[in-house]
mmCIF file of C-alpha atoms in Angstrom:
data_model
loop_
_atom_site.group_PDB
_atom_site.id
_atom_site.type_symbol
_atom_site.label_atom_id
_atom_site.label_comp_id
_atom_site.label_asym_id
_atom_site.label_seq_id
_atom_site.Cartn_x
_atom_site.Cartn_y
_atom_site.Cartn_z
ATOM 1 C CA UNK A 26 -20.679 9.843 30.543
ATOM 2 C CA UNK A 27 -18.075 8.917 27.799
ATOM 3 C CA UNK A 28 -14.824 11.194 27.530
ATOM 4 C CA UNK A 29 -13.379 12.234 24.818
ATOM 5 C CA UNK A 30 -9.130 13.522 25.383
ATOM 6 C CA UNK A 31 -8.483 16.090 22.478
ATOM 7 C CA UNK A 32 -4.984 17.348 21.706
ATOM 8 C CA UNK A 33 -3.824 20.672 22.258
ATOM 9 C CA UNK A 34 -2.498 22.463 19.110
ATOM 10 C CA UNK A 35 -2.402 22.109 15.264
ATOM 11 C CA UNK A 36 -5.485 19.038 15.158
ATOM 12 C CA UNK A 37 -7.981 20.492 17.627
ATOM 13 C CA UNK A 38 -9.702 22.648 15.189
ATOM 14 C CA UNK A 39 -10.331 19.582 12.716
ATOM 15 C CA UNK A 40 -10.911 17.156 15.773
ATOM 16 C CA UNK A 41 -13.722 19.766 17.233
ATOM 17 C CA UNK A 42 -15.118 19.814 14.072
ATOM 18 C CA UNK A 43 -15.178 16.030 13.015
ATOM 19 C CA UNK A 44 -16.849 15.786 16.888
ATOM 20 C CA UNK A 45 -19.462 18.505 15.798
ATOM 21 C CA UNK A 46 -20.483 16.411 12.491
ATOM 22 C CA UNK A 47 -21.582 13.543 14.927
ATOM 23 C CA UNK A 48 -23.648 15.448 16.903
ATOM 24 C CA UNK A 49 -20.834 16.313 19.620
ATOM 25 C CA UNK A 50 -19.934 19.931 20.318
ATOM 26 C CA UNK A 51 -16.601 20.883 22.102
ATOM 27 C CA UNK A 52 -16.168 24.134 20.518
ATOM 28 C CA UNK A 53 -15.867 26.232 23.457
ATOM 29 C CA UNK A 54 -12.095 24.923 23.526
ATOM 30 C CA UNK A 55 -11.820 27.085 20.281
ATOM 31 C CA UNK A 56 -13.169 30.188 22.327
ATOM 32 C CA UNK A 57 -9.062 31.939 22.811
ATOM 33 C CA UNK A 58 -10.249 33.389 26.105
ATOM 34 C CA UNK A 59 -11.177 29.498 27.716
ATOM 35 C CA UNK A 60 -8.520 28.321 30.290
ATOM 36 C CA UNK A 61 -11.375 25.270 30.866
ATOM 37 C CA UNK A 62 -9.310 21.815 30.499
ATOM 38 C CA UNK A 63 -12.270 19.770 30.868
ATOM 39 C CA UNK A 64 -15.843 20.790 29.318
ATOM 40 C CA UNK A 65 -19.415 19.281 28.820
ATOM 41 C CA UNK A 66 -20.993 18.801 25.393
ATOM 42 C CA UNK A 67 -23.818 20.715 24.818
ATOM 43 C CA UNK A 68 -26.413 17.586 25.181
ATOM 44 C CA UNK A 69 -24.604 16.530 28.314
ATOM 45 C CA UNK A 70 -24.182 12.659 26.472
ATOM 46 C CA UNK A 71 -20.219 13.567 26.830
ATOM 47 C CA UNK A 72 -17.449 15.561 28.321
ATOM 48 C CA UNK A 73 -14.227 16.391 26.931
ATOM 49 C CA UNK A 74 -10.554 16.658 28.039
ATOM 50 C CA UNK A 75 -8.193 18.890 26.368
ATOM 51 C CA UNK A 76 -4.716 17.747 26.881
ATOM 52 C CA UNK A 77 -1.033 18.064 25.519
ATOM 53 C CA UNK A 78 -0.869 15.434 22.269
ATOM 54 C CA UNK A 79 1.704 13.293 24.021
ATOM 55 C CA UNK A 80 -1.019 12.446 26.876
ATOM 56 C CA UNK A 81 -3.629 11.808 24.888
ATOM 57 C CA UNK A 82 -2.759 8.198 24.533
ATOM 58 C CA UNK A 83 -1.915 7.945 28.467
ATOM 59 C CA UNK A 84 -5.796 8.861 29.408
ATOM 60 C CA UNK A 85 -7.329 6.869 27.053
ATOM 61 C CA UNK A 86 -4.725 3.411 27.948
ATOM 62 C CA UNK A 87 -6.038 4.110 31.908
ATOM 63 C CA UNK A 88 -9.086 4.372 31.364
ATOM 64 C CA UNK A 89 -9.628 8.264 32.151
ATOM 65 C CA UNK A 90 -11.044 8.758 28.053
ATOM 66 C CA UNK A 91 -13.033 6.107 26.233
ATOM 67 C CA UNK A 92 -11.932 8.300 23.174
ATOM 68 C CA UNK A 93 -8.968 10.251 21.601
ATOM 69 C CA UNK A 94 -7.672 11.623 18.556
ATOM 70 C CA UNK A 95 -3.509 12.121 18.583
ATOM 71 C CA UNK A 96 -1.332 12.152 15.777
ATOM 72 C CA UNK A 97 0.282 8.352 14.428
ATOM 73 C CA UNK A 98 3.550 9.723 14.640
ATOM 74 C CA UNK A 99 2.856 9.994 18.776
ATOM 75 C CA UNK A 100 0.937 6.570 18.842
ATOM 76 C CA UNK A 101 4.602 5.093 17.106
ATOM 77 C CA UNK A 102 6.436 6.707 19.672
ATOM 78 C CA UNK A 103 4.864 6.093 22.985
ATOM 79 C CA UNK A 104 3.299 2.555 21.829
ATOM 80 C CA UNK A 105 0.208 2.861 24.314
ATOM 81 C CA UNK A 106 -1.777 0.125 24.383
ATOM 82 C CA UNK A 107 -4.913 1.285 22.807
ATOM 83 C CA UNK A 108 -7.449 0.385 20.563
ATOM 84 C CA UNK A 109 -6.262 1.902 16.663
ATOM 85 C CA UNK A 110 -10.006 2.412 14.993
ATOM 86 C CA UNK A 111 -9.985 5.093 12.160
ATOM 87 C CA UNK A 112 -7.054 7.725 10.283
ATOM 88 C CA UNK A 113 -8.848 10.263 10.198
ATOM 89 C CA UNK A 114 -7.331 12.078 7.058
ATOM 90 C CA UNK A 115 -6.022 15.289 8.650
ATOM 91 C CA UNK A 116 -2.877 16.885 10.168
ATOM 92 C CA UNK A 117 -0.975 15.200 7.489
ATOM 93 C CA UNK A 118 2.847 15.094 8.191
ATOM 94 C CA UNK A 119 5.759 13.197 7.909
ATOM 95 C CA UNK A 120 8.484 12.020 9.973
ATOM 96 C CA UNK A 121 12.119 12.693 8.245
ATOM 97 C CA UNK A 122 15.819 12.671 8.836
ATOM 98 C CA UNK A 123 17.050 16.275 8.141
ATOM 99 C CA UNK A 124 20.913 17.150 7.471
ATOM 100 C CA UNK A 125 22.600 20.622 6.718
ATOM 101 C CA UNK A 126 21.920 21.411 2.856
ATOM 102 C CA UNK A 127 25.303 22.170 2.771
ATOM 103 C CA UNK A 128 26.782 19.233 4.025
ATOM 104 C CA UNK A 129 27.556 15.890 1.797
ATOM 105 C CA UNK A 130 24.686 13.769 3.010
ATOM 106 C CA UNK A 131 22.382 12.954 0.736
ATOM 107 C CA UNK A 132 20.731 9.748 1.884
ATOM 108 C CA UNK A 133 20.730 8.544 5.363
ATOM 109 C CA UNK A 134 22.926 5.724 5.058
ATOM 110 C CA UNK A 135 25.837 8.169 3.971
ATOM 111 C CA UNK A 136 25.503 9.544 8.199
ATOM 112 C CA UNK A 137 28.794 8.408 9.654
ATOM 113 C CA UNK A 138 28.876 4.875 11.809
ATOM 114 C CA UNK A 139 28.934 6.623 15.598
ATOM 115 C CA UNK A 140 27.850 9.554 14.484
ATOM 116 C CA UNK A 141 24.685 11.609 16.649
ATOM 117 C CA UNK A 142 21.107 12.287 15.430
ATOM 118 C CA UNK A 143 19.309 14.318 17.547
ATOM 119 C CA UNK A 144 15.583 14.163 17.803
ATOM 120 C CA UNK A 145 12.340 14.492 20.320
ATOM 121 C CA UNK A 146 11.359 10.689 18.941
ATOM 122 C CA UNK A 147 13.885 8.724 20.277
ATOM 123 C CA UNK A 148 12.430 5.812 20.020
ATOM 124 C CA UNK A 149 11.203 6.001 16.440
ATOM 125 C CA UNK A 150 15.312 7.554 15.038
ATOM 126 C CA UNK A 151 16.072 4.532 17.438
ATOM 127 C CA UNK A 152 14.513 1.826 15.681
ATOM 128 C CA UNK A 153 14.757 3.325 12.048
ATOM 129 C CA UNK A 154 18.748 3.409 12.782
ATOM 130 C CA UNK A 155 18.734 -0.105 13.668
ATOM 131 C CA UNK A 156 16.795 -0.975 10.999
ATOM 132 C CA UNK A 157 19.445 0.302 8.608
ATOM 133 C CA UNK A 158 21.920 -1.517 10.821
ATOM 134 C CA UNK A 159 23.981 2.110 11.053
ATOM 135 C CA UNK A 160 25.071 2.421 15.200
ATOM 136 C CA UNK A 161 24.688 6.307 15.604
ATOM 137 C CA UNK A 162 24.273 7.882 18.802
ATOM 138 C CA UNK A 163 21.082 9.216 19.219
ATOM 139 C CA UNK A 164 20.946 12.447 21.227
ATOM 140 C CA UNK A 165 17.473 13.202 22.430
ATOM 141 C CA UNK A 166 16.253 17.285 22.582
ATOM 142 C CA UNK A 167 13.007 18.983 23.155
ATOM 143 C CA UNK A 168 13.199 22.385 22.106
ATOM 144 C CA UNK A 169 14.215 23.774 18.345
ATOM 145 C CA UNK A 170 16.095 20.485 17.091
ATOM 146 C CA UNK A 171 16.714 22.285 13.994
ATOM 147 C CA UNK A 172 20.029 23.580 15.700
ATOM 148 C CA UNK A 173 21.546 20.280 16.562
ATOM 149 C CA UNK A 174 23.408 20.187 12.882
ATOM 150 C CA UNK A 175 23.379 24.325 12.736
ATOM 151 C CA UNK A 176 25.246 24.159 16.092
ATOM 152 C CA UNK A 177 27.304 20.674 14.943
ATOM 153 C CA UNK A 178 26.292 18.725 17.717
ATOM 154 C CA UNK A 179 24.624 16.483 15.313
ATOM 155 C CA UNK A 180 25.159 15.156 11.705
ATOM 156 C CA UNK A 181 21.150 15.101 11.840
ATOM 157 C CA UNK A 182 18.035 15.486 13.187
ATOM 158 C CA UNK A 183 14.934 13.052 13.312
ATOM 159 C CA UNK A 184 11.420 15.547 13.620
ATOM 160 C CA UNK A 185 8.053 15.846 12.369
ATOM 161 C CA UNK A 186 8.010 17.604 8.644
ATOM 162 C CA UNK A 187 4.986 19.537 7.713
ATOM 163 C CA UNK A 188 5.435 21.802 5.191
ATOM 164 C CA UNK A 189 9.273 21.968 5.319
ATOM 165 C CA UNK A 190 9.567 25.786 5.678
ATOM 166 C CA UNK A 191 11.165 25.461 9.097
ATOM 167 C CA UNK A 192 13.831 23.229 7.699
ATOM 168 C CA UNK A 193 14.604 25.227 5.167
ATOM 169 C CA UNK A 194 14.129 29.003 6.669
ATOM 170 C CA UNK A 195 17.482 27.376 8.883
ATOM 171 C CA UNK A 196 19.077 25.753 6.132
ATOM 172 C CA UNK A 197 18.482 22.274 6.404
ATOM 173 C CA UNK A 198 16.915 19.382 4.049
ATOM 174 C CA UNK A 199 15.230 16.097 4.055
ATOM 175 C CA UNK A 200 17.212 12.852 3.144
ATOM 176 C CA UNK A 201 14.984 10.236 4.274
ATOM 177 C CA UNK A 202 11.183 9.785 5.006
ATOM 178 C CA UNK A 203 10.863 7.403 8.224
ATOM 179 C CA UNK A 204 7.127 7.344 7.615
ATOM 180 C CA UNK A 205 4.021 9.361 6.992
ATOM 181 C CA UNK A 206 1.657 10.506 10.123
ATOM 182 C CA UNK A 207 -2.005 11.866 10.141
ATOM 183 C CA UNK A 208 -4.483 12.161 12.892
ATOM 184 C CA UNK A 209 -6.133 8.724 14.462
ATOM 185 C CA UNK A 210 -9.101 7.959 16.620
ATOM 186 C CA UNK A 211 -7.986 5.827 19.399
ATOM 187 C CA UNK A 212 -9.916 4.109 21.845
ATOM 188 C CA UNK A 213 -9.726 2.675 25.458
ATOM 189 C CA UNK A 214 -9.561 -1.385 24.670
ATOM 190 C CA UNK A 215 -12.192 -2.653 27.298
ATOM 191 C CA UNK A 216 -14.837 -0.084 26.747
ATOM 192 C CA UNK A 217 -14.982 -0.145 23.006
ATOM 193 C CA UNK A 218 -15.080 -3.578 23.658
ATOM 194 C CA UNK A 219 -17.686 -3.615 25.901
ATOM 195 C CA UNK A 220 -19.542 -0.947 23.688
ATOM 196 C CA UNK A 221 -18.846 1.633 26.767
ATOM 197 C CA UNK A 222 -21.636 4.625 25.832
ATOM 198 C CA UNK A 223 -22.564 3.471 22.503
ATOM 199 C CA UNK A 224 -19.487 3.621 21.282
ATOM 200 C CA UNK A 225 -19.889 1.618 18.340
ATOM 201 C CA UNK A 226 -22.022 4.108 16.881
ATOM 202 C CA UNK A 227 -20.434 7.393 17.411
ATOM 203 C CA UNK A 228 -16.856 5.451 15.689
ATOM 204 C CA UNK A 229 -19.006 3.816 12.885
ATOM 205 C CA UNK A 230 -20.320 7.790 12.733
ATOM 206 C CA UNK A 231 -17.185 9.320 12.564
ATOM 207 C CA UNK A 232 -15.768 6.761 10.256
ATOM 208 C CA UNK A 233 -18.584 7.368 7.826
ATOM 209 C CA UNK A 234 -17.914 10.936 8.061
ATOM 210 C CA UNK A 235 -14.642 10.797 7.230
ATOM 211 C CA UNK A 236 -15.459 8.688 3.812
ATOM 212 C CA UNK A 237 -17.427 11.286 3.045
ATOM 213 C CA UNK A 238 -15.065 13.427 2.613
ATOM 214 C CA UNK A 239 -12.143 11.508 0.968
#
């Protein structure tokens, strides 16, 4: 039976329905009174897992999921080996270095040499840092990194930017764009590659459901 891992939160809706359009119905996980983590589709060809975004790529690289949908910006963080097969269009987003509006910064390479960025993607403020060759300490949180600059623990933060009202309902703004995320289909290498569940057709599906729509 192929498995699908779907991630909890803001890109299950669109996920359950993209699923539906190819014949594949997980909608019960919509249902707010479920506590199931693990349900059958309706025509019993499939089963899906519904797990935090951040594990999504974990089942599918051992194995657990032929199939999952998690947002790029998780995919550049983790770096699971996985097979990248479709952007699927939705839960647009963008990752972004965020100072005080009332501070000086304006771009991020006027942040101080040695000074902090804190963020939840360590890896990606990591390598964007290097990249500008600028050595700041980055200081890694997982709650409301918003108040790293409000507190001044940091000259900045490093998060996922949406529609920018929670930077700027606490006074913050963006200086720099690290890059720009949306949903992708990712598969488990060896069974897409050895067509695991006919899983050729439900991507080429999916993938011609999604130009539909663009």
């Amino acid at each position: 039976m192929l498995t699908v891992a779907l991630p909890k939160g803001e890109l299950l809706k669109n996920s359950i329905h993209l699923l539906q359009s190819v014949g594949l119905d997980f909608s019960a996980f919509l249902d707010s009174g479920t506590r199931q983590l693990q349900i059958p589709d309706t025509t019993g060809k499939a089963k899906a897992l519904l797990v935090r975004a951040q594990d999504v790529p974990v089942y599918v690289e051992y194995g657990q999921a032929q199939l999952g949908i998690v947002g790029y910006d998780v995919l550049r963080e983790k770096k699971p080996q996985v097979a990248h097969l479709v952007d699927l269009q939705f839960g647009y987003c963008r990752m972004s270095v965020a100072v005080k509006a009332s501070s000086s910064y304006r771009s991020a390479l006027e942040l101080p040499a040695d000074g902090r960025v804190a963020s939840k993607y360590v890896n990606c403020a990591r390598e964007y840092f290097q990249g500008l060759d600028l050595p700041v300490e980055i200081v890694p949180l997982y709650g409301s990194v918003e108040l790293g600059p409000i507190t001044g623990m940091s000259e900045a933060i490093v998060d996922l930017v949406s529609s920018g009202r929670t930077l700027r309902e606490n006074g913050l703004i963006e200086i720099a764009t690290l890059y720009e995320s949306t949903a992708r289909l990712v598969a488990h290498p060896l069974s897409y590659r050895l067509n695991t569940g006919n899983l050729h057709n439900l991507v080429e599906d999916m993938r011609s459901q999604i130009l539909s729509v663009i």
